[in-house]
PDB file of C-alpha atoms in Angstrom:
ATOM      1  CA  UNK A   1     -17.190-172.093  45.086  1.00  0.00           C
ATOM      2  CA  UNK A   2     -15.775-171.926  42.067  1.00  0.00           C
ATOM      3  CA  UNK A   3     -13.799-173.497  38.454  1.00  0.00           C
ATOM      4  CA  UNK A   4     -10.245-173.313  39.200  1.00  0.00           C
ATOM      5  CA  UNK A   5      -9.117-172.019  35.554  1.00  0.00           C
ATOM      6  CA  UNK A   6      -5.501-169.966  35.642  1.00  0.00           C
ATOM      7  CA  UNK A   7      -3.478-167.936  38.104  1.00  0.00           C
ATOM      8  CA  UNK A   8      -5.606-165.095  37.716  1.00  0.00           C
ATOM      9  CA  UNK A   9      -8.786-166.555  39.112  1.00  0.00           C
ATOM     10  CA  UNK A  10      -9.043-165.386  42.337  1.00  0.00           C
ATOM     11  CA  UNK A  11      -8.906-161.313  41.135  1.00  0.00           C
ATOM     12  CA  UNK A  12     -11.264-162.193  38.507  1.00  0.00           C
ATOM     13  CA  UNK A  13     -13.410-163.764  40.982  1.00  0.00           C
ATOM     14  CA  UNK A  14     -13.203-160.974  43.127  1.00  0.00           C
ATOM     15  CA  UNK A  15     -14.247-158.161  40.037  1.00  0.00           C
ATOM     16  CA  UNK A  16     -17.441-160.099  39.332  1.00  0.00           C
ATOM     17  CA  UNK A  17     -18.697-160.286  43.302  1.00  0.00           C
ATOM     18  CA  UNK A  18     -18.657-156.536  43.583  1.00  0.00           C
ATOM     19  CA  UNK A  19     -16.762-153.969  45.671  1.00  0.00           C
ATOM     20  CA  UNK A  20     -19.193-154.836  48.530  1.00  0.00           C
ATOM     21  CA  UNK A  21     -18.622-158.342  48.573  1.00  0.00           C
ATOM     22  CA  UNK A  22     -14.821-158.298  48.108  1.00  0.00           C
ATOM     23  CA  UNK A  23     -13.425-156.517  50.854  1.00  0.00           C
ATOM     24  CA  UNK A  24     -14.860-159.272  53.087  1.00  0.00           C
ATOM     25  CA  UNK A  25     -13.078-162.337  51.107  1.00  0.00           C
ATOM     26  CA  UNK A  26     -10.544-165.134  52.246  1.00  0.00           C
ATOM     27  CA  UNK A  27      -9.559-167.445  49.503  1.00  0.00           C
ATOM     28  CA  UNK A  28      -7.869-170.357  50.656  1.00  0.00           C
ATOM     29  CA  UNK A  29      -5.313-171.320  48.510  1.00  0.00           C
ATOM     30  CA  UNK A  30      -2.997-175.071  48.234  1.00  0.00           C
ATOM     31  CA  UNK A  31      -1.339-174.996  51.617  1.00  0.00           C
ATOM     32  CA  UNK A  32       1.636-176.961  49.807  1.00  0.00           C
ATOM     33  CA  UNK A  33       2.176-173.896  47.394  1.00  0.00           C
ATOM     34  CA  UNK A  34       2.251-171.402  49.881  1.00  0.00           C
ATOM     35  CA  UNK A  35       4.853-173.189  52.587  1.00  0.00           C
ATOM     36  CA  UNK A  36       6.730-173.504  48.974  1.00  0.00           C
ATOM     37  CA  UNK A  37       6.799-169.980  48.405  1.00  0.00           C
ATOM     38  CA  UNK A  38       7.302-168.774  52.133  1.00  0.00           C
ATOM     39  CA  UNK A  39      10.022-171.074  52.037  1.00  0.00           C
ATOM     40  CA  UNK A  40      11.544-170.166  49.346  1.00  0.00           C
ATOM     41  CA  UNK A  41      11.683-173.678  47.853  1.00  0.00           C
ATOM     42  CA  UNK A  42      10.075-175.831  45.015  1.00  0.00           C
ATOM     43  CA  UNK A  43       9.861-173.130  42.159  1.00  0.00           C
ATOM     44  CA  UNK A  44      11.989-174.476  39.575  1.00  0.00           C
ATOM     45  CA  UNK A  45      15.330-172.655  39.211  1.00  0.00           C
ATOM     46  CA  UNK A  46      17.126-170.323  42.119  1.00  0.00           C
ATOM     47  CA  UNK A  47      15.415-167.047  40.638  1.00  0.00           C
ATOM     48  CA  UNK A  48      12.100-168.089  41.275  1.00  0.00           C
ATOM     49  CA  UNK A  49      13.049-169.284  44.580  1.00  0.00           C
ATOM     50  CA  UNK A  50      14.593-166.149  45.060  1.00  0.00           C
ATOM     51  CA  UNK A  51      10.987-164.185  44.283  1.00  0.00           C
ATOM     52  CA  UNK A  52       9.362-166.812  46.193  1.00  0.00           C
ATOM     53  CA  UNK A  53       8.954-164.902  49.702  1.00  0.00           C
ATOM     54  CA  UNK A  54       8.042-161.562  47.498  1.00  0.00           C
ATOM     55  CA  UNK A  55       5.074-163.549  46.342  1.00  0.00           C
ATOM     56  CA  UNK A  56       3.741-165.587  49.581  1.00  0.00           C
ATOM     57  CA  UNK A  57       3.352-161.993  51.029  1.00  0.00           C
ATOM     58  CA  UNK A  58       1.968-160.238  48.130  1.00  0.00           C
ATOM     59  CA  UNK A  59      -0.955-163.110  47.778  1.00  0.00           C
ATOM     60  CA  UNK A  60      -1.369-163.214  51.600  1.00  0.00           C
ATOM     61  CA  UNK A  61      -2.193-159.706  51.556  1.00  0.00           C
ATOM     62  CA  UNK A  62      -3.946-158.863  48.945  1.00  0.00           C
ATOM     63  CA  UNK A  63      -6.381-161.529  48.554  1.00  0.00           C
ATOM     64  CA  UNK A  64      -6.529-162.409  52.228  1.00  0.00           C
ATOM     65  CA  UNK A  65      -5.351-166.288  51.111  1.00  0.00           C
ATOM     66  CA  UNK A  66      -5.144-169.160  53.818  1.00  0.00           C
ATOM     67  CA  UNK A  67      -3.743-172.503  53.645  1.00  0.00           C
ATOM     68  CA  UNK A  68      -5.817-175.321  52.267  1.00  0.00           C
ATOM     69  CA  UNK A  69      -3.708-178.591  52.216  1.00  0.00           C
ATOM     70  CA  UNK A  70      -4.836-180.961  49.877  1.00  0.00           C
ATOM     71  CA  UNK A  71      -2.932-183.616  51.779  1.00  0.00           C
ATOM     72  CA  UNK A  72      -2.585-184.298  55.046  1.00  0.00           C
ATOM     73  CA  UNK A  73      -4.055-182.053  58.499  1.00  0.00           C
ATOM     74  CA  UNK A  74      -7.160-179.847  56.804  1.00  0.00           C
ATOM     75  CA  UNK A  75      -8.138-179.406  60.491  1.00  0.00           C
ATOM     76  CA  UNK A  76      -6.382-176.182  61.391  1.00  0.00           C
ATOM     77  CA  UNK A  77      -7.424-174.479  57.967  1.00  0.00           C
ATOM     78  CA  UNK A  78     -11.221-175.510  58.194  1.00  0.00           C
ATOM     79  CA  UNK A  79     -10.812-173.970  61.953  1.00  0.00           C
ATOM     80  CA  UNK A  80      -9.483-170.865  60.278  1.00  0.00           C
ATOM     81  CA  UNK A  81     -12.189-170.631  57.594  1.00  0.00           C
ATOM     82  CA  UNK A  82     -15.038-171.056  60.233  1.00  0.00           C
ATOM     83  CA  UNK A  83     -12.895-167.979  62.509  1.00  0.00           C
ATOM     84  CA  UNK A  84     -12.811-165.774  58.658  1.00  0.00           C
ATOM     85  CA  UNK A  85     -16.778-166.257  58.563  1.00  0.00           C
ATOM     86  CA  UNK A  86     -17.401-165.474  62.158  1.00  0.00           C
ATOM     87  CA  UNK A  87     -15.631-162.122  61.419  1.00  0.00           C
ATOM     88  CA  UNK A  88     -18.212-161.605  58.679  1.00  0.00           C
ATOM     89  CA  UNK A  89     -15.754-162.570  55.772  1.00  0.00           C
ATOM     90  CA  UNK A  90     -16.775-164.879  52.949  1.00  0.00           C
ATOM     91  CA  UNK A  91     -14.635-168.277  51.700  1.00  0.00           C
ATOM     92  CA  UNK A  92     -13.757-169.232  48.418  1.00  0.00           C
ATOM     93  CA  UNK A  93     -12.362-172.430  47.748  1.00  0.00           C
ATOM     94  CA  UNK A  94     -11.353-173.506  44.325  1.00  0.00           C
ATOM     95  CA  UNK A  95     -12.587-177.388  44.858  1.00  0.00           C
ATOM     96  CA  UNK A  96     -11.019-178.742  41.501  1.00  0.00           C
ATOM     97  CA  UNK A  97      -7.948-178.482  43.461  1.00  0.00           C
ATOM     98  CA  UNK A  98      -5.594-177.549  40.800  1.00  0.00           C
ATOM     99  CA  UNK A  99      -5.776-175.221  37.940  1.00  0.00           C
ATOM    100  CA  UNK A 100      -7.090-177.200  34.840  1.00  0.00           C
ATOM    101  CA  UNK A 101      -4.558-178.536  32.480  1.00  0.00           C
ATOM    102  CA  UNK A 102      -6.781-178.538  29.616  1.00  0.00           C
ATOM    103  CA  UNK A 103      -9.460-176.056  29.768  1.00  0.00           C
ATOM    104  CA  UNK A 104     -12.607-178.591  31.109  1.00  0.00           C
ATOM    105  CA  UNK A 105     -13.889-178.690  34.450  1.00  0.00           C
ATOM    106  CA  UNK A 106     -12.549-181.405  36.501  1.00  0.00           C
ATOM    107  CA  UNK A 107     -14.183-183.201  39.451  1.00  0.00           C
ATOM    108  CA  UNK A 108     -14.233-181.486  42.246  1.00  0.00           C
ATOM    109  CA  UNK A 109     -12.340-182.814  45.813  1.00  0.00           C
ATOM    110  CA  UNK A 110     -14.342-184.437  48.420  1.00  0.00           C
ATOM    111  CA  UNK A 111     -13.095-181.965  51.139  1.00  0.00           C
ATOM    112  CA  UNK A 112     -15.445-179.317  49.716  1.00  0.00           C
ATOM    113  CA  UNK A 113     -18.458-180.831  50.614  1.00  0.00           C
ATOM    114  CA  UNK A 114     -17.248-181.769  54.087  1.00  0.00           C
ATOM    115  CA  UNK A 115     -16.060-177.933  54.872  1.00  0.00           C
ATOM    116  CA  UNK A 116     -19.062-176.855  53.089  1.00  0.00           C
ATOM    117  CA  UNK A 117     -20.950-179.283  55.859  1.00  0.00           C
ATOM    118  CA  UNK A 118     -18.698-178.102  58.702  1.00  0.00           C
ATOM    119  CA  UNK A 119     -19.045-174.549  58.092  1.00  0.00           C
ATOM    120  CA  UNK A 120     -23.249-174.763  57.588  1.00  0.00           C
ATOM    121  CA  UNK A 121     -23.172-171.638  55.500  1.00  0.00           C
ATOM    122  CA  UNK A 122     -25.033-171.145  52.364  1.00  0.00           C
ATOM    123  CA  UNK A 123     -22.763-171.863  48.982  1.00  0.00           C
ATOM    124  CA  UNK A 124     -22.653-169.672  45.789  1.00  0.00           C
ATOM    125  CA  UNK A 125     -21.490-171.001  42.558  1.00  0.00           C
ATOM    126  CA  UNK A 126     -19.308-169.076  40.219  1.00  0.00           C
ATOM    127  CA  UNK A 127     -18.165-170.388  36.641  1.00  0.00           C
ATOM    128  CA  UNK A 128     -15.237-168.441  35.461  1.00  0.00           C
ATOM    129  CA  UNK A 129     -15.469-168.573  31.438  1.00  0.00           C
ATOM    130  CA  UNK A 130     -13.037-167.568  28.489  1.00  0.00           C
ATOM    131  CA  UNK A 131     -10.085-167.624  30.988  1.00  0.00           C
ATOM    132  CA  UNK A 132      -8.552-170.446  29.400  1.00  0.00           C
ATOM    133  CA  UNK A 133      -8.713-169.413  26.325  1.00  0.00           C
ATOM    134  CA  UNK A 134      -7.184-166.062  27.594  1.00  0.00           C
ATOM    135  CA  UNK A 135      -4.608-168.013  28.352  1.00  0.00           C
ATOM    136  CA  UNK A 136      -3.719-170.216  25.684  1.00  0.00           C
ATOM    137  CA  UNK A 137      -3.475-166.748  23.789  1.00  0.00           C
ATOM    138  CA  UNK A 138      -0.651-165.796  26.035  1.00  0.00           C
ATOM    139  CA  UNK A 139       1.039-168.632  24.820  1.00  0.00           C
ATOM    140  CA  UNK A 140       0.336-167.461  21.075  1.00  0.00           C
ATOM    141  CA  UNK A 141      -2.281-170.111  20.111  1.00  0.00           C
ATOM    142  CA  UNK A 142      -5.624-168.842  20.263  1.00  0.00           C
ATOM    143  CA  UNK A 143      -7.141-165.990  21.436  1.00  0.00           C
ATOM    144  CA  UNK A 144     -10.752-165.133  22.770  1.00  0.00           C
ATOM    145  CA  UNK A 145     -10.821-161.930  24.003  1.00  0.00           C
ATOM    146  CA  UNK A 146     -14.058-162.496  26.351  1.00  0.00           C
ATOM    147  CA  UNK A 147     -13.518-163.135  30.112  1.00  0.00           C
ATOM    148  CA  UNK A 148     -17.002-163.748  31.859  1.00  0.00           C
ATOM    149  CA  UNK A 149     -17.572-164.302  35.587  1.00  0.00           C
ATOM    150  CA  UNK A 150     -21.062-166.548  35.757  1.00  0.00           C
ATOM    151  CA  UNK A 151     -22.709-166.214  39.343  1.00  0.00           C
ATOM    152  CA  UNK A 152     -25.295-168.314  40.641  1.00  0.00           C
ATOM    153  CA  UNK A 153     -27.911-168.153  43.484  1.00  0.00           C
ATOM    154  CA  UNK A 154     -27.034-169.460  46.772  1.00  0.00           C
ATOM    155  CA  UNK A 155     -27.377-173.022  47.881  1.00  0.00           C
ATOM    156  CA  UNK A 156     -28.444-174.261  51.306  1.00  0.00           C
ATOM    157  CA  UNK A 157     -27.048-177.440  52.643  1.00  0.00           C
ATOM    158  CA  UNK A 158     -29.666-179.528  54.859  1.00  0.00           C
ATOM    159  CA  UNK A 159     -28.165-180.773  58.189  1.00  0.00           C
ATOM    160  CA  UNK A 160     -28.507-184.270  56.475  1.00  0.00           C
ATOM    161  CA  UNK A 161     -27.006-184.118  53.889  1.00  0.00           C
ATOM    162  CA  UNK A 162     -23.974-186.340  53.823  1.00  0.00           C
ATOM    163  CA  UNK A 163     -20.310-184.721  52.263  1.00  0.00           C
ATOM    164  CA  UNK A 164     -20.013-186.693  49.580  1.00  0.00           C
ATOM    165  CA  UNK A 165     -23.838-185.465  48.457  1.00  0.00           C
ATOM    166  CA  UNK A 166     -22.800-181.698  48.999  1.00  0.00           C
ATOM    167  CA  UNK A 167     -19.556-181.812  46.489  1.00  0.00           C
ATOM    168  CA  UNK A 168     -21.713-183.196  44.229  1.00  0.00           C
ATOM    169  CA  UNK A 169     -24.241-180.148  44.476  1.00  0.00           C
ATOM    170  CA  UNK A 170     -21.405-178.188  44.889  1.00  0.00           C
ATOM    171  CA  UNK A 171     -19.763-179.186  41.278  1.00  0.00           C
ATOM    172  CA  UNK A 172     -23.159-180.100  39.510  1.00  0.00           C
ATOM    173  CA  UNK A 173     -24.627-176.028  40.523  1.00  0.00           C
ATOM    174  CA  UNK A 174     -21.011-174.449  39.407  1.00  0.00           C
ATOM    175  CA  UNK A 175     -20.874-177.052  35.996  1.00  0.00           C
ATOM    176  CA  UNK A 176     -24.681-175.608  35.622  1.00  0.00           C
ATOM    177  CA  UNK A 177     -23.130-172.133  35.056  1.00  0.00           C
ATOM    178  CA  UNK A 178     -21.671-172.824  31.958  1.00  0.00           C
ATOM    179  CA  UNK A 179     -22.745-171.603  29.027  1.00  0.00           C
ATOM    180  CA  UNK A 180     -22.534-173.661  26.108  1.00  0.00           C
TER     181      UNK A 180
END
């Protein structure tokens, strides 16, 4: 479980779990973007729709990404996220949602603590740091020049523990990473 920062989160993610750890990965990913991009649809100009297809495959199979919807059925992709950990693969799901408009942490979604529930695995938190700023230098404003990858220990969830009391773990263990 982790900060949801910039495009590149997921292979920076991957670099600070080890070589060990991520060959057994799936990263679920917003279900809406990827039907988008296999689609060829929703990218802003014909070009990019164009690439679209290119880039649905390239994320698919490289970092092993499934769908996540953040609206509607989230059924089928829990079902597929329990079927990844049966085969001995871990999940990562980016709970924010969204990548953050502003460099902050935002609140995470309450789904995470329900597939967190559903899946009765242990969690680990990761804060991804210096990303944004990384970013923002792309875009000629600022630039930091240190990316850090912030892992925490694992968290077990108790049987009892209701959803909406596991995404706040979730997000108050990953916020707990940052250094300030």
């Amino acid at each position: 479980v982790s900060n949801h920062v910039t495009f590149y989160d997921v292979p920076i993610l991957l670099y600070g779990l080890g070589s060990r750890t991520r060959r057994h990965v799936a990263v679920a990913m917003a279900g809406e973007m990827l039907l988008d991009w296999r689609r060829a649809r929703g990218q802003g100009n014909w070009f990019l729709n164009l690439l679209a297809p290119a880039a649905y495959y390239l994320v698919t199979a490289l970092f092993n990404v499934f769908p996540l919807p953040q609206s509607g059925d989230f059924r089928a992709s829990f079902e597929h996220a329990a079927s990844a950990m049966d085969r001995g693969f871990h999940v990562v799901v980016f709970p924010e949602g969204r990548r953050t408009p502003d460099g902050q942490m935002h609140p995470f979604q309450r789904g995470s603590g329900l597939l967190w529930k559903e899946l009765r695995c242990d969690g680990l938190p990761v804060y991804l740091d210096g990303l944004w700023e990384l970013q923002v230098a792309r875009r000629g404003w600022f630039r930091s020049g240190r990316v850090s990858v912030h892992v925490g220990t694992a968290i077990a969830l108790g049987a009892e523990t209701n959803p909406a009391a596991a995404t706040t773990l979730l997000e108050e263990r990953v916020k707990g990473l940052q250094i300030k």
